[in-house]
Amino acid sequence: MKKRMYLTLAFVMMIVMVLGCSDQSNGTAGSKGNAPTTADQSSGNEADQPKEEEREKLSISMLAPSYAGGGWPDNNHPTIQYLNEKFNVELNIQWIPGPNYDEKLNVMAASGNLPDLYKVLPASDLFIKWQGEGAFVDLQPYLKDYPNLQKAFPQEIWGMRNPKDKIYGVPQGSPNNPFSYVVRKDWLDNLGIEVPEPGGFTVDEFYRIAKAFALEDPNQSGKQDTLGFSFGEFAGEAPLRYAFGLSPGWQEIDGQLVPFQVQAEEMKNYLTFLNRAYREGVLDKDFPLNKGSDIQDKASSGKLGIDHAIPVAMIRHESKLKEANPEAEFIQLPPPIGPTGIQLNDSKEMLDKIVLNTKMDEQKINRILEILDWWVTEEGTDIIKNGPPGVYYTENGDGTFTPAESVKSEGNRIAILNNWFFRSIANDHDVYKWDPEAYKDRIIGFMEEASTYAAPLDPVAGITHLSPTYAKKAKEIEKDYLQDVYSIIIGTKPIDHLDSAIAKYKKNGGDQIIKELNEAYQSLK
């Protein structure tokens, strides 16, 4: 019995000694060892996260579309290396030419080999189709833990093309109002025309300037070799259509969603304007043939004096023109004011989606969201766009930046992840650290000015998938309607032909589309 008592007492004393040593190693004697340090208090629950070198390294596969110039040839790019080190990952990015991108996605899906993170383009139906098949992670439950990402986009943008209370993709950001009318300032000067004031730039003033550009030799060539205005593959640019009460797509009127095609009175007024411009040689006679970059080519070659452009394109056109004419200059115009006082620029919906493969485990899902949450911060955007510090530029003592020689060879391909895959909606996303201040101010000022006339977002942009008839018939009936509109503009059909064009549009599916989309719109409110 005594032996058992001694053993018990010895065991208890040993436990006390161990606990005492543990207390001392964690702080003041008698503490429990779980009080946070000052560093822990400043970082919240980050103190519970392992350091980067302690976390498991994750391999993350990505698929992205590429365009002019292609993507990076391998994954040794400095930006990829930076991301790998910062987040303890190994990013494996595969770039697919844009025209072949959807085909590649379908092939990968058929083989059960979709990447962890990839982009879905809005022109395809894959985002709608695959979300119903459970292909994408529902991000709704996660976003509260990633506040930078959650706040990067308005709620209406997050909700686009998603079911109610579900978020199956992160929007690819873009400035909401990147386009505006621009005009050749040197042509105005040559013709003695004052730059229009925002409050006085009416549709009539737009027409007066366009007519002078078409008929009064603004480039002083002695020939009639210039155009008033043009447009391509649609019935006019957004600001001009808005001026007549028409949207580029749909708008809510008296509580109902209405496509521009059925707005008879407004469309007749607009087509009367365009028909006059065509007859008088103000509207480009070749407008029905314009495709792709035709409009931009006409602006950069000196044929077109009024363009609807983003600021980077405006400056690019101007630079090319200056090679032959140093006086060439484009300046921004406000949208024209219509008969009822409407003055709006188009607003761009963000329909591209960045999706996460539902086959991933929680650890990888959270690591990817951590990267995206950082990406939209000021630091993240800076590095993704300009490259890691010291790689593509050096900072000077006066706060300016000098680009490295590699910038000349890579150009804007430095930032292709920021351009082609994912980005925030900041107005300076096309501006680099080393760009001249005048260039930065011009780009950002253009964006800010355009946004002062922002139109409401197209209310059906994110819900067209909820109309079965839209999926089956919208393209066909819109194309037929457009041919009728073109025939009125060029004068082969009278203005009253619009009534039969509207009737045909509605009969062949338009009425059903309007019904289905209005029902869907109300159900989501």
Short mmCIF file of C-alpha atoms in Angstrom, two decimals:
data_model
loop_
_atom_site.label_atom_id
_atom_site.label_comp_id
_atom_site.label_asym_id
_atom_site.label_seq_id
_atom_site.Cartn_x
_atom_site.Cartn_y
_atom_site.Cartn_z
CA MET A 1 0.00 0.00 0.00
CA LYS A 2 2.81 2.42 0.96
CA LYS A 3 4.52 1.64 -2.32
CA ARG A 4 1.39 2.51 -4.28
CA MET A 5 1.05 5.80 -2.35
CA TYR A 6 4.66 6.77 -3.13
CA LEU A 7 4.19 5.98 -6.79
CA THR A 8 0.96 8.03 -6.97
CA LEU A 9 2.62 11.00 -5.21
CA ALA A 10 5.63 10.84 -7.54
CA PHE A 11 3.36 10.79 -10.60
CA VAL A 12 1.41 13.85 -9.41
CA MET A 13 4.64 15.77 -8.70
CA MET A 14 5.91 14.94 -12.19
CA ILE A 15 2.70 16.30 -13.78
CA VAL A 16 2.98 19.52 -11.76
CA MET A 17 6.60 20.01 -12.85
CA VAL A 18 5.70 19.49 -16.53
CA LEU A 19 2.85 21.98 -16.33
CA GLY A 20 5.04 24.50 -14.59
CA CYS A 21 7.70 24.24 -17.29
CA SER A 22 5.01 24.60 -19.95
CA ASP A 23 3.69 27.79 -18.33
CA GLN A 24 7.14 29.33 -18.18
CA SER A 25 7.86 28.52 -21.82
CA ASN A 26 4.65 30.31 -22.93
CA GLY A 27 5.04 33.49 -20.92
CA THR A 28 4.74 34.57 -17.31
CA ALA A 29 4.55 31.81 -14.73
CA GLY A 30 0.97 30.77 -14.12
CA SER A 31 -0.30 31.88 -17.60
CA LYS A 32 -2.24 29.40 -19.75
CA GLY A 33 -0.03 30.00 -22.78
CA ASN A 34 -2.93 30.98 -25.09
CA ALA A 35 -3.04 34.77 -24.71
CA PRO A 36 -2.29 36.38 -28.10
CA THR A 37 0.84 38.40 -28.56
CA THR A 38 0.71 41.95 -29.89
CA ALA A 39 1.39 40.62 -33.38
CA ASP A 40 -1.44 38.12 -33.03
CA GLN A 41 -3.88 40.86 -31.99
CA SER A 42 -3.04 42.98 -35.03
CA SER A 43 -3.61 40.19 -37.52
CA GLY A 44 -6.80 38.63 -36.16
CA ASN A 45 -7.34 35.02 -37.14
CA GLU A 46 -4.29 35.10 -39.41
CA ALA A 47 -2.27 34.18 -36.32
CA ASP A 48 -3.89 30.75 -36.44
CA GLN A 49 -2.75 30.22 -40.02
CA PRO A 50 0.58 28.47 -40.66
CA LYS A 51 3.39 30.45 -42.18
CA GLU A 52 3.75 30.18 -45.95
CA GLU A 53 6.71 27.82 -45.70
CA GLU A 54 4.72 25.63 -43.31
CA ARG A 55 1.63 25.33 -45.48
CA GLU A 56 1.30 22.52 -47.94
CA LYS A 57 2.35 23.56 -51.44
CA LEU A 58 -0.59 23.20 -53.82
CA SER A 59 -0.52 22.69 -57.56
CA ILE A 60 -3.23 24.78 -59.28
CA SER A 61 -4.08 24.32 -62.95
CA MET A 62 -5.49 27.28 -64.88
CA LEU A 63 -6.92 27.72 -68.37
CA ALA A 64 -7.14 31.12 -70.04
CA PRO A 65 -7.97 32.43 -73.52
CA SER A 66 -5.25 34.29 -75.41
CA TYR A 67 -5.48 36.82 -78.21
CA ALA A 68 -3.04 38.90 -80.27
CA GLY A 69 0.50 37.81 -79.48
CA GLY A 70 -0.50 34.72 -77.53
CA GLY A 71 0.07 33.91 -73.88
CA TRP A 72 3.30 33.39 -71.98
CA PRO A 73 5.32 30.52 -73.49
CA ASP A 74 5.81 28.79 -70.13
CA ASN A 75 5.17 29.17 -66.42
CA ASN A 76 8.56 30.70 -65.64
CA HIS A 77 7.26 34.24 -66.02
CA PRO A 78 8.29 36.55 -63.13
CA THR A 79 4.66 37.21 -62.18
CA ILE A 80 3.91 33.49 -61.94
CA GLN A 81 7.04 32.94 -59.88
CA TYR A 82 5.99 35.74 -57.55
CA LEU A 83 2.53 34.24 -57.05
CA ASN A 84 3.97 30.79 -56.49
CA GLU A 85 6.24 32.05 -53.75
CA LYS A 86 3.74 34.36 -52.10
CA PHE A 87 0.96 31.80 -51.83
CA ASN A 88 3.03 28.60 -51.75
CA VAL A 89 1.48 27.25 -54.92
CA GLU A 90 2.58 26.02 -58.30
CA LEU A 91 0.47 27.67 -60.98
CA ASN A 92 0.25 25.80 -64.25
CA ILE A 93 -1.35 28.08 -66.82
CA GLN A 94 -2.38 26.90 -70.25
CA TRP A 95 -3.20 29.59 -72.82
CA ILE A 96 -5.71 28.71 -75.56
CA PRO A 97 -6.33 30.91 -78.63
CA GLY A 98 -9.64 32.72 -78.15
CA PRO A 99 -11.40 31.26 -81.24
CA ASN A 100 -10.62 27.71 -80.06
CA TYR A 101 -11.25 28.25 -76.38
CA ASP A 102 -14.77 26.83 -76.04
CA GLU A 103 -13.82 23.82 -78.14
CA LYS A 104 -10.90 23.13 -75.80
CA LEU A 105 -13.15 23.40 -72.74
CA ASN A 106 -15.60 20.89 -74.19
CA VAL A 107 -12.81 18.43 -74.98
CA MET A 108 -11.43 18.73 -71.45
CA ALA A 109 -14.89 18.30 -69.98
CA ALA A 110 -15.52 15.16 -72.04
CA SER A 111 -12.30 13.64 -70.71
CA GLY A 112 -13.11 14.66 -67.13
CA ASN A 113 -9.99 16.80 -67.03
CA LEU A 114 -11.18 20.36 -66.50
CA PRO A 115 -8.64 22.62 -64.73
CA ASP A 116 -8.98 23.90 -61.17
CA LEU A 117 -9.51 27.49 -62.25
CA TYR A 118 -10.67 28.69 -65.65
CA LYS A 119 -12.52 31.35 -67.52
CA VAL A 120 -15.91 30.91 -69.21
CA LEU A 121 -16.67 33.30 -72.07
CA PRO A 122 -20.12 34.95 -72.27
CA ALA A 123 -20.74 34.09 -75.92
CA SER A 124 -21.07 30.39 -75.10
CA ASP A 125 -23.79 28.69 -73.09
CA LEU A 126 -21.27 26.70 -71.05
CA PHE A 127 -21.62 28.77 -67.88
CA ILE A 128 -25.37 28.23 -67.75
CA LYS A 129 -25.22 24.62 -68.87
CA TRP A 130 -22.44 23.50 -66.55
CA GLN A 131 -23.68 25.30 -63.44
CA GLY A 132 -26.78 23.13 -63.68
CA GLU A 133 -24.55 20.06 -63.84
CA GLY A 134 -22.68 20.96 -60.66
CA ALA A 135 -19.39 21.79 -62.37
CA PHE A 136 -18.64 24.98 -60.43
CA VAL A 137 -18.07 25.79 -56.77
CA ASP A 138 -20.88 27.90 -55.30
CA LEU A 139 -18.93 30.88 -53.96
CA GLN A 140 -21.78 32.39 -51.96
CA PRO A 141 -20.82 30.71 -48.65
CA TYR A 142 -17.15 31.66 -49.04
CA LEU A 143 -17.28 35.34 -49.96
CA LYS A 144 -17.83 36.61 -46.42
CA ASP A 145 -14.33 35.38 -45.61
CA TYR A 146 -12.81 37.25 -48.55
CA PRO A 147 -13.98 40.85 -48.12
CA ASN A 148 -11.72 42.42 -50.75
CA LEU A 149 -13.10 40.13 -53.41
CA GLN A 150 -16.67 40.52 -52.22
CA LYS A 151 -16.47 44.32 -52.35
CA ALA A 152 -14.66 44.41 -55.69
CA PHE A 153 -17.93 44.21 -57.65
CA PRO A 154 -21.45 45.55 -57.08
CA GLN A 155 -24.01 42.98 -55.99
CA GLU A 156 -25.86 43.23 -59.30
CA ILE A 157 -22.66 42.27 -61.12
CA TRP A 158 -22.08 39.31 -58.80
CA GLY A 159 -25.60 38.11 -59.50
CA MET A 160 -25.46 38.24 -63.28
CA ARG A 161 -26.15 34.87 -64.93
CA ASN A 162 -26.41 33.17 -61.56
CA PRO A 163 -29.46 31.56 -59.94
CA LYS A 164 -30.98 33.34 -56.98
CA ASP A 165 -28.82 32.95 -53.83
CA LYS A 166 -26.04 31.21 -55.79
CA ILE A 167 -22.75 32.57 -57.15
CA TYR A 168 -21.04 30.18 -59.52
CA GLY A 169 -18.40 32.51 -60.90
CA VAL A 170 -16.30 35.59 -60.19
CA PRO A 171 -16.87 38.41 -62.71
CA GLN A 172 -13.95 39.48 -64.84
CA GLY A 173 -13.70 43.16 -64.05
CA SER A 174 -13.76 46.03 -66.49
CA PRO A 175 -14.46 49.74 -66.20
CA ASN A 176 -18.21 50.21 -66.33
CA ASN A 177 -18.02 52.93 -68.99
CA PRO A 178 -14.96 52.44 -71.16
CA PHE A 179 -16.41 53.90 -74.39
CA SER A 180 -17.15 57.43 -75.46
CA TYR A 181 -17.44 59.42 -78.67
CA VAL A 182 -14.17 61.01 -79.79
CA VAL A 183 -13.66 63.64 -82.48
CA ARG A 184 -10.76 64.93 -84.56
CA LYS A 185 -9.90 68.26 -82.90
CA ASP A 186 -7.65 69.27 -85.80
CA TRP A 187 -10.56 68.78 -88.20
CA LEU A 188 -12.77 71.01 -86.06
CA ASP A 189 -10.03 73.66 -86.11
CA ASN A 190 -9.61 73.38 -89.88
CA LEU A 191 -13.33 73.99 -90.36
CA GLY A 192 -13.61 76.71 -87.71
CA ILE A 193 -15.99 74.68 -85.57
CA GLU A 194 -15.91 75.18 -81.80
CA VAL A 195 -15.53 72.16 -79.53
CA PRO A 196 -19.07 71.36 -78.35
CA GLU A 197 -19.96 72.14 -74.76
CA PRO A 198 -21.48 69.20 -72.83
CA GLY A 199 -24.74 71.04 -72.26
CA GLY A 200 -25.06 72.07 -75.89
CA PHE A 201 -24.00 68.95 -77.71
CA THR A 202 -27.36 67.97 -79.12
CA VAL A 203 -28.19 65.40 -81.78
CA ASP A 204 -28.49 68.31 -84.24
CA GLU A 205 -24.98 69.49 -83.33
CA PHE A 206 -23.67 65.95 -83.75
CA TYR A 207 -25.20 65.91 -87.22
CA ARG A 208 -23.80 69.34 -88.13
CA ILE A 209 -20.26 68.29 -87.24
CA ALA A 210 -20.57 64.92 -88.98
CA LYS A 211 -21.91 66.59 -92.14
CA ALA A 212 -19.03 69.06 -92.18
CA PHE A 213 -16.54 66.22 -91.77
CA ALA A 214 -18.10 64.33 -94.68
CA LEU A 215 -18.54 67.18 -97.15
CA GLU A 216 -16.30 70.16 -96.31
CA ASP A 217 -12.77 68.75 -96.70
CA PRO A 218 -11.73 68.69 -93.01
CA ASN A 219 -8.34 67.14 -93.80
CA GLN A 220 -7.64 69.78 -96.48
CA SER A 221 -6.77 67.17 -99.09
CA GLY A 222 -8.80 68.82 -101.82
CA LYS A 223 -10.80 65.59 -102.17
CA GLN A 224 -14.01 64.23 -100.71
CA ASP A 225 -12.27 61.36 -98.96
CA THR A 226 -13.58 61.58 -95.41
CA LEU A 227 -16.59 60.21 -93.54
CA GLY A 228 -19.05 61.83 -91.18
CA PHE A 229 -19.80 58.87 -88.91
CA SER A 230 -20.13 55.12 -89.19
CA PHE A 231 -20.99 52.04 -87.19
CA GLY A 232 -20.68 48.33 -87.65
CA GLU A 233 -22.73 45.17 -87.31
CA PHE A 234 -25.54 46.94 -85.47
CA ALA A 235 -27.95 49.84 -85.74
CA GLY A 236 -25.70 52.58 -84.42
CA GLU A 237 -23.58 53.26 -81.37
CA ALA A 238 -25.09 53.30 -77.90
CA PRO A 239 -24.94 57.05 -77.09
CA LEU A 240 -26.76 58.01 -80.30
CA ARG A 241 -29.43 55.37 -79.77
CA TYR A 242 -29.92 56.44 -76.18
CA ALA A 243 -30.46 60.00 -77.37
CA PHE A 244 -33.56 58.81 -79.23
CA GLY A 245 -34.85 56.83 -76.24
CA LEU A 246 -33.50 53.46 -77.40
CA SER A 247 -31.13 51.30 -75.41
CA PRO A 248 -28.48 49.00 -76.95
CA GLY A 249 -30.49 46.07 -75.59
CA TRP A 250 -33.38 46.22 -73.14
CA GLN A 251 -34.68 48.74 -70.66
CA GLU A 252 -37.37 48.90 -68.03
CA ILE A 253 -40.31 51.09 -69.08
CA ASP A 254 -43.33 51.46 -66.79
CA GLY A 255 -42.32 48.36 -64.87
CA GLN A 256 -41.88 46.16 -67.93
CA LEU A 257 -38.69 45.03 -69.67
CA VAL A 258 -38.77 46.15 -73.31
CA PRO A 259 -36.30 45.37 -76.13
CA PHE A 260 -35.43 48.31 -78.35
CA GLN A 261 -36.82 46.43 -81.35
CA VAL A 262 -40.44 47.03 -80.32
CA GLN A 263 -40.13 50.75 -79.47
CA ALA A 264 -41.91 51.87 -82.63
CA GLU A 265 -42.06 55.64 -82.12
CA GLU A 266 -38.49 56.03 -80.89
CA MET A 267 -37.13 53.72 -83.58
CA LYS A 268 -38.95 55.57 -86.36
CA ASN A 269 -37.45 58.87 -85.19
CA TYR A 270 -34.01 57.32 -85.04
CA LEU A 271 -34.24 55.65 -88.45
CA THR A 272 -35.50 58.89 -89.99
CA PHE A 273 -32.32 60.54 -88.66
CA LEU A 274 -30.09 57.78 -90.04
CA ASN A 275 -31.86 57.69 -93.41
CA ARG A 276 -31.31 61.42 -93.82
CA ALA A 277 -27.63 60.98 -92.92
CA TYR A 278 -27.31 58.22 -95.50
CA ARG A 279 -29.04 60.19 -98.24
CA GLU A 280 -26.94 63.30 -97.62
CA GLY A 281 -23.65 61.41 -97.55
CA VAL A 282 -23.06 61.96 -93.84
CA LEU A 283 -23.34 58.30 -92.82
CA ASP A 284 -20.70 55.95 -94.20
CA LYS A 285 -22.25 54.25 -97.25
CA ASP A 286 -20.39 51.05 -96.38
CA PHE A 287 -21.73 50.76 -92.84
CA PRO A 288 -23.59 47.46 -93.51
CA LEU A 289 -20.28 45.87 -94.55
CA ASN A 290 -18.26 46.90 -91.50
CA LYS A 291 -16.83 43.95 -89.58
CA GLY A 292 -14.30 43.46 -86.81
CA SER A 293 -11.73 46.25 -86.78
CA ASP A 294 -13.03 48.06 -89.89
CA ILE A 295 -14.20 51.10 -87.91
CA GLN A 296 -10.88 51.38 -86.06
CA ASP A 297 -9.00 51.10 -89.34
CA LYS A 298 -11.01 53.96 -90.80
CA ALA A 299 -10.25 56.12 -87.75
CA SER A 300 -6.53 55.35 -87.68
CA SER A 301 -6.14 55.84 -91.45
CA GLY A 302 -7.63 59.34 -91.37
CA LYS A 303 -10.96 58.63 -93.07
CA LEU A 304 -13.20 58.87 -89.99
CA GLY A 305 -13.38 61.94 -87.76
CA ILE A 306 -15.97 60.77 -85.21
CA ASP A 307 -15.39 57.43 -83.52
CA HIS A 308 -16.83 55.50 -80.59
CA ALA A 309 -13.75 54.26 -78.77
CA ILE A 310 -11.97 53.37 -75.57
CA PRO A 311 -9.18 55.79 -74.58
CA VAL A 312 -6.34 53.40 -75.44
CA ALA A 313 -7.73 53.03 -78.97
CA MET A 314 -8.18 56.79 -79.28
CA ILE A 315 -4.53 57.40 -78.37
CA ARG A 316 -3.38 54.57 -80.65
CA HIS A 317 -5.28 56.04 -83.61
CA GLU A 318 -3.87 59.46 -82.86
CA SER A 319 -0.29 58.19 -82.65
CA LYS A 320 -0.55 56.51 -86.03
CA LEU A 321 -2.07 59.62 -87.60
CA LYS A 322 0.70 61.83 -86.21
CA GLU A 323 3.28 59.93 -88.25
CA ALA A 324 1.97 61.71 -91.35
CA ASN A 325 0.18 64.64 -89.72
CA PRO A 326 1.70 65.97 -86.46
CA GLU A 327 -1.39 68.14 -85.89
CA ALA A 328 -3.74 65.16 -85.69
CA GLU A 329 -5.57 65.01 -82.37
CA PHE A 330 -8.59 63.20 -80.97
CA ILE A 331 -10.56 64.62 -78.07
CA GLN A 332 -13.42 63.13 -76.10
CA LEU A 333 -17.02 64.19 -76.66
CA PRO A 334 -19.98 63.84 -74.31
CA PRO A 335 -22.89 61.73 -75.54
CA PRO A 336 -25.30 63.75 -77.70
CA ILE A 337 -28.46 65.11 -76.11
CA GLY A 338 -31.67 63.75 -77.61
CA PRO A 339 -35.00 65.46 -78.30
CA THR A 340 -36.28 64.61 -74.80
CA GLY A 341 -33.04 65.52 -73.03
CA ILE A 342 -31.55 62.01 -72.72
CA GLN A 343 -27.73 62.05 -72.62
CA LEU A 344 -26.16 58.67 -71.79
CA ASN A 345 -23.10 56.54 -72.45
CA ASP A 346 -23.32 52.79 -72.57
CA SER A 347 -22.58 50.75 -69.45
CA LYS A 348 -20.70 47.50 -69.91
CA GLU A 349 -21.96 44.35 -68.24
CA MET A 350 -19.34 41.97 -66.86
CA LEU A 351 -20.47 38.60 -68.19
CA ASP A 352 -17.13 36.77 -68.34
CA LYS A 353 -16.84 34.38 -65.40
CA ILE A 354 -13.87 32.96 -63.53
CA VAL A 355 -14.98 29.59 -62.16
CA LEU A 356 -13.58 27.08 -59.68
CA ASN A 357 -13.81 23.36 -60.34
CA THR A 358 -16.16 21.69 -57.86
CA LYS A 359 -13.91 18.60 -57.71
CA MET A 360 -11.33 20.47 -55.61
CA ASP A 361 -11.02 20.05 -51.87
CA GLU A 362 -11.64 22.89 -49.40
CA GLN A 363 -7.94 23.62 -48.98
CA LYS A 364 -7.44 24.35 -52.67
CA ILE A 365 -10.70 26.30 -53.00
CA ASN A 366 -9.66 28.59 -50.17
CA ARG A 367 -6.13 29.02 -51.50
CA ILE A 368 -7.48 30.15 -54.89
CA LEU A 369 -9.93 32.55 -53.26
CA GLU A 370 -7.09 33.90 -51.14
CA ILE A 371 -5.17 34.69 -54.33
CA LEU A 372 -8.17 36.38 -55.95
CA ASP A 373 -8.91 38.32 -52.76
CA TRP A 374 -5.37 39.70 -52.88
CA TRP A 375 -5.50 40.24 -56.64
CA VAL A 376 -8.18 42.94 -56.37
CA THR A 377 -6.27 44.92 -53.73
CA GLU A 378 -4.10 47.87 -54.67
CA GLU A 379 -0.97 45.79 -54.07
CA GLY A 380 -2.27 42.80 -55.99
CA THR A 381 -3.43 44.79 -58.99
CA ASP A 382 -0.12 46.65 -59.06
CA ILE A 383 1.97 43.47 -59.18
CA ILE A 384 -0.25 41.54 -61.59
CA LYS A 385 -0.28 44.51 -63.97
CA ASN A 386 3.24 45.95 -63.63
CA GLY A 387 5.11 42.82 -62.61
CA PRO A 388 6.95 42.18 -59.35
CA PRO A 389 8.93 45.11 -57.92
CA GLY A 390 12.22 45.71 -59.69
CA VAL A 391 11.64 43.30 -62.58
CA TYR A 392 10.17 45.54 -65.26
CA TYR A 393 10.96 48.91 -63.77
CA THR A 394 13.14 50.82 -61.32
CA GLU A 395 11.82 53.49 -59.00
CA ASN A 396 13.56 56.84 -59.23
CA GLY A 397 14.24 59.19 -56.37
CA ASP A 398 11.50 61.59 -57.49
CA GLY A 399 8.80 58.90 -57.36
CA THR A 400 8.76 58.25 -61.10
CA PHE A 401 9.54 54.88 -62.69
CA THR A 402 11.90 53.89 -65.48
CA PRO A 403 10.89 50.82 -67.53
CA ALA A 404 13.38 48.02 -68.10
CA GLU A 405 14.50 47.05 -71.59
CA SER A 406 12.26 43.96 -71.39
CA VAL A 407 9.21 46.22 -71.48
CA LYS A 408 9.96 47.04 -75.11
CA SER A 409 9.88 43.38 -76.09
CA GLU A 410 6.97 42.27 -73.91
CA GLY A 411 4.82 45.41 -74.11
CA ASN A 412 1.38 44.95 -72.61
CA ARG A 413 1.92 41.18 -72.54
CA ILE A 414 3.45 41.81 -69.12
CA ALA A 415 -0.08 42.18 -67.85
CA ILE A 416 -1.96 39.56 -69.86
CA LEU A 417 -3.21 37.87 -66.68
CA ASN A 418 -4.71 41.23 -65.77
CA ASN A 419 -6.07 41.82 -69.26
CA TRP A 420 -7.22 38.40 -70.45
CA PHE A 421 -8.07 36.52 -67.29
CA PHE A 422 -9.14 38.57 -64.29
CA ARG A 423 -9.01 42.16 -63.11
CA SER A 424 -10.66 44.76 -60.92
CA ILE A 425 -12.91 47.51 -62.29
CA ALA A 426 -10.47 50.37 -61.70
CA ASN A 427 -10.30 53.11 -64.33
CA ASP A 428 -6.49 52.86 -64.48
CA HIS A 429 -6.28 49.20 -65.50
CA ASP A 430 -4.65 50.19 -68.82
CA VAL A 431 -2.09 52.46 -67.13
CA TYR A 432 1.40 51.25 -66.16
CA LYS A 433 3.72 52.65 -63.48
CA TRP A 434 6.21 53.88 -66.04
CA ASP A 435 3.70 55.61 -68.32
CA PRO A 436 4.08 59.41 -68.56
CA GLU A 437 1.84 61.36 -66.21
CA ALA A 438 0.10 63.09 -69.12
CA TYR A 439 -0.83 59.70 -70.57
CA LYS A 440 -2.11 58.46 -67.19
CA ASP A 441 -4.18 61.59 -66.69
CA ARG A 442 -5.64 61.31 -70.17
CA ILE A 443 -6.70 57.67 -69.74
CA ILE A 444 -8.14 58.06 -66.25
CA GLY A 445 -9.79 61.40 -67.07
CA PHE A 446 -11.46 59.84 -70.12
CA MET A 447 -12.90 57.02 -68.00
CA GLU A 448 -14.12 59.37 -65.30
CA GLU A 449 -15.75 61.69 -67.83
CA ALA A 450 -17.47 58.79 -69.60
CA SER A 451 -18.84 57.46 -66.32
CA THR A 452 -20.59 60.76 -65.52
CA TYR A 453 -23.11 59.85 -68.22
CA ALA A 454 -23.44 56.19 -67.22
CA ALA A 455 -26.58 54.44 -68.42
CA PRO A 456 -28.29 51.79 -66.30
CA LEU A 457 -27.08 48.25 -66.91
CA ASP A 458 -29.09 46.19 -69.36
CA PRO A 459 -31.56 44.43 -67.01
CA VAL A 460 -31.68 41.21 -69.06
CA ALA A 461 -27.92 40.83 -69.56
CA GLY A 462 -27.65 38.32 -66.77
CA ILE A 463 -30.96 36.48 -67.17
CA THR A 464 -31.37 35.63 -70.86
CA HIS A 465 -30.66 31.99 -70.02
CA LEU A 466 -33.98 31.93 -68.14
CA SER A 467 -35.88 32.30 -71.40
CA PRO A 468 -35.94 29.06 -73.44
CA THR A 469 -37.27 30.95 -76.45
CA TYR A 470 -34.42 33.43 -76.28
CA ALA A 471 -31.90 30.61 -76.54
CA LYS A 472 -33.70 29.11 -79.54
CA LYS A 473 -34.80 32.13 -81.53
CA ALA A 474 -33.21 35.42 -80.38
CA LYS A 475 -30.27 35.45 -82.81
CA GLU A 476 -32.42 34.60 -85.81
CA ILE A 477 -35.18 37.14 -85.21
CA GLU A 478 -32.72 39.88 -84.25
CA LYS A 479 -30.79 39.30 -87.47
CA ASP A 480 -33.98 39.47 -89.55
CA TYR A 481 -35.03 42.65 -87.75
CA LEU A 482 -31.65 44.23 -88.39
CA GLN A 483 -31.93 43.55 -92.13
CA ASP A 484 -35.28 45.34 -92.14
CA VAL A 485 -33.73 48.26 -90.28
CA TYR A 486 -30.83 48.47 -92.75
CA SER A 487 -33.28 48.53 -95.67
CA ILE A 488 -35.00 51.55 -94.10
CA ILE A 489 -31.70 53.37 -93.44
CA ILE A 490 -30.49 52.99 -97.04
CA GLY A 491 -33.92 53.86 -98.42
CA THR A 492 -34.98 50.66 -100.13
CA LYS A 493 -37.95 50.44 -97.73
CA PRO A 494 -40.10 53.32 -96.38
CA ILE A 495 -40.13 54.23 -92.70
CA ASP A 496 -43.53 52.58 -92.20
CA HIS A 497 -41.90 49.25 -93.08
CA LEU A 498 -40.81 49.25 -89.44
CA ASP A 499 -44.37 48.32 -88.40
CA SER A 500 -44.21 45.05 -90.34
CA ALA A 501 -40.65 44.44 -89.07
CA ILE A 502 -41.85 44.76 -85.46
CA ALA A 503 -44.87 42.55 -86.12
CA LYS A 504 -42.63 39.86 -87.65
CA TYR A 505 -40.16 40.11 -84.75
CA LYS A 506 -42.90 39.67 -82.18
CA LYS A 507 -44.69 36.87 -84.04
CA ASN A 508 -41.53 34.82 -84.64
CA GLY A 509 -40.59 34.69 -80.97
CA GLY A 510 -40.23 38.23 -79.68
CA ASP A 511 -43.52 38.25 -77.74
CA GLN A 512 -42.66 34.97 -76.03
CA ILE A 513 -39.15 36.16 -75.18
CA ILE A 514 -40.56 39.36 -73.69
CA LYS A 515 -43.03 37.33 -71.62
CA GLU A 516 -40.44 34.85 -70.35
CA LEU A 517 -37.84 37.44 -69.48
CA ASN A 518 -40.32 39.64 -67.63
CA GLU A 519 -41.46 36.64 -65.60
CA ALA A 520 -37.86 35.73 -64.82
CA TYR A 521 -37.02 39.32 -63.89
CA GLN A 522 -39.92 39.56 -61.46
CA SER A 523 -39.10 36.20 -59.89
CA LEU A 524 -35.58 37.34 -59.05
CA LYS A 525 -36.62 40.55 -57.34
#
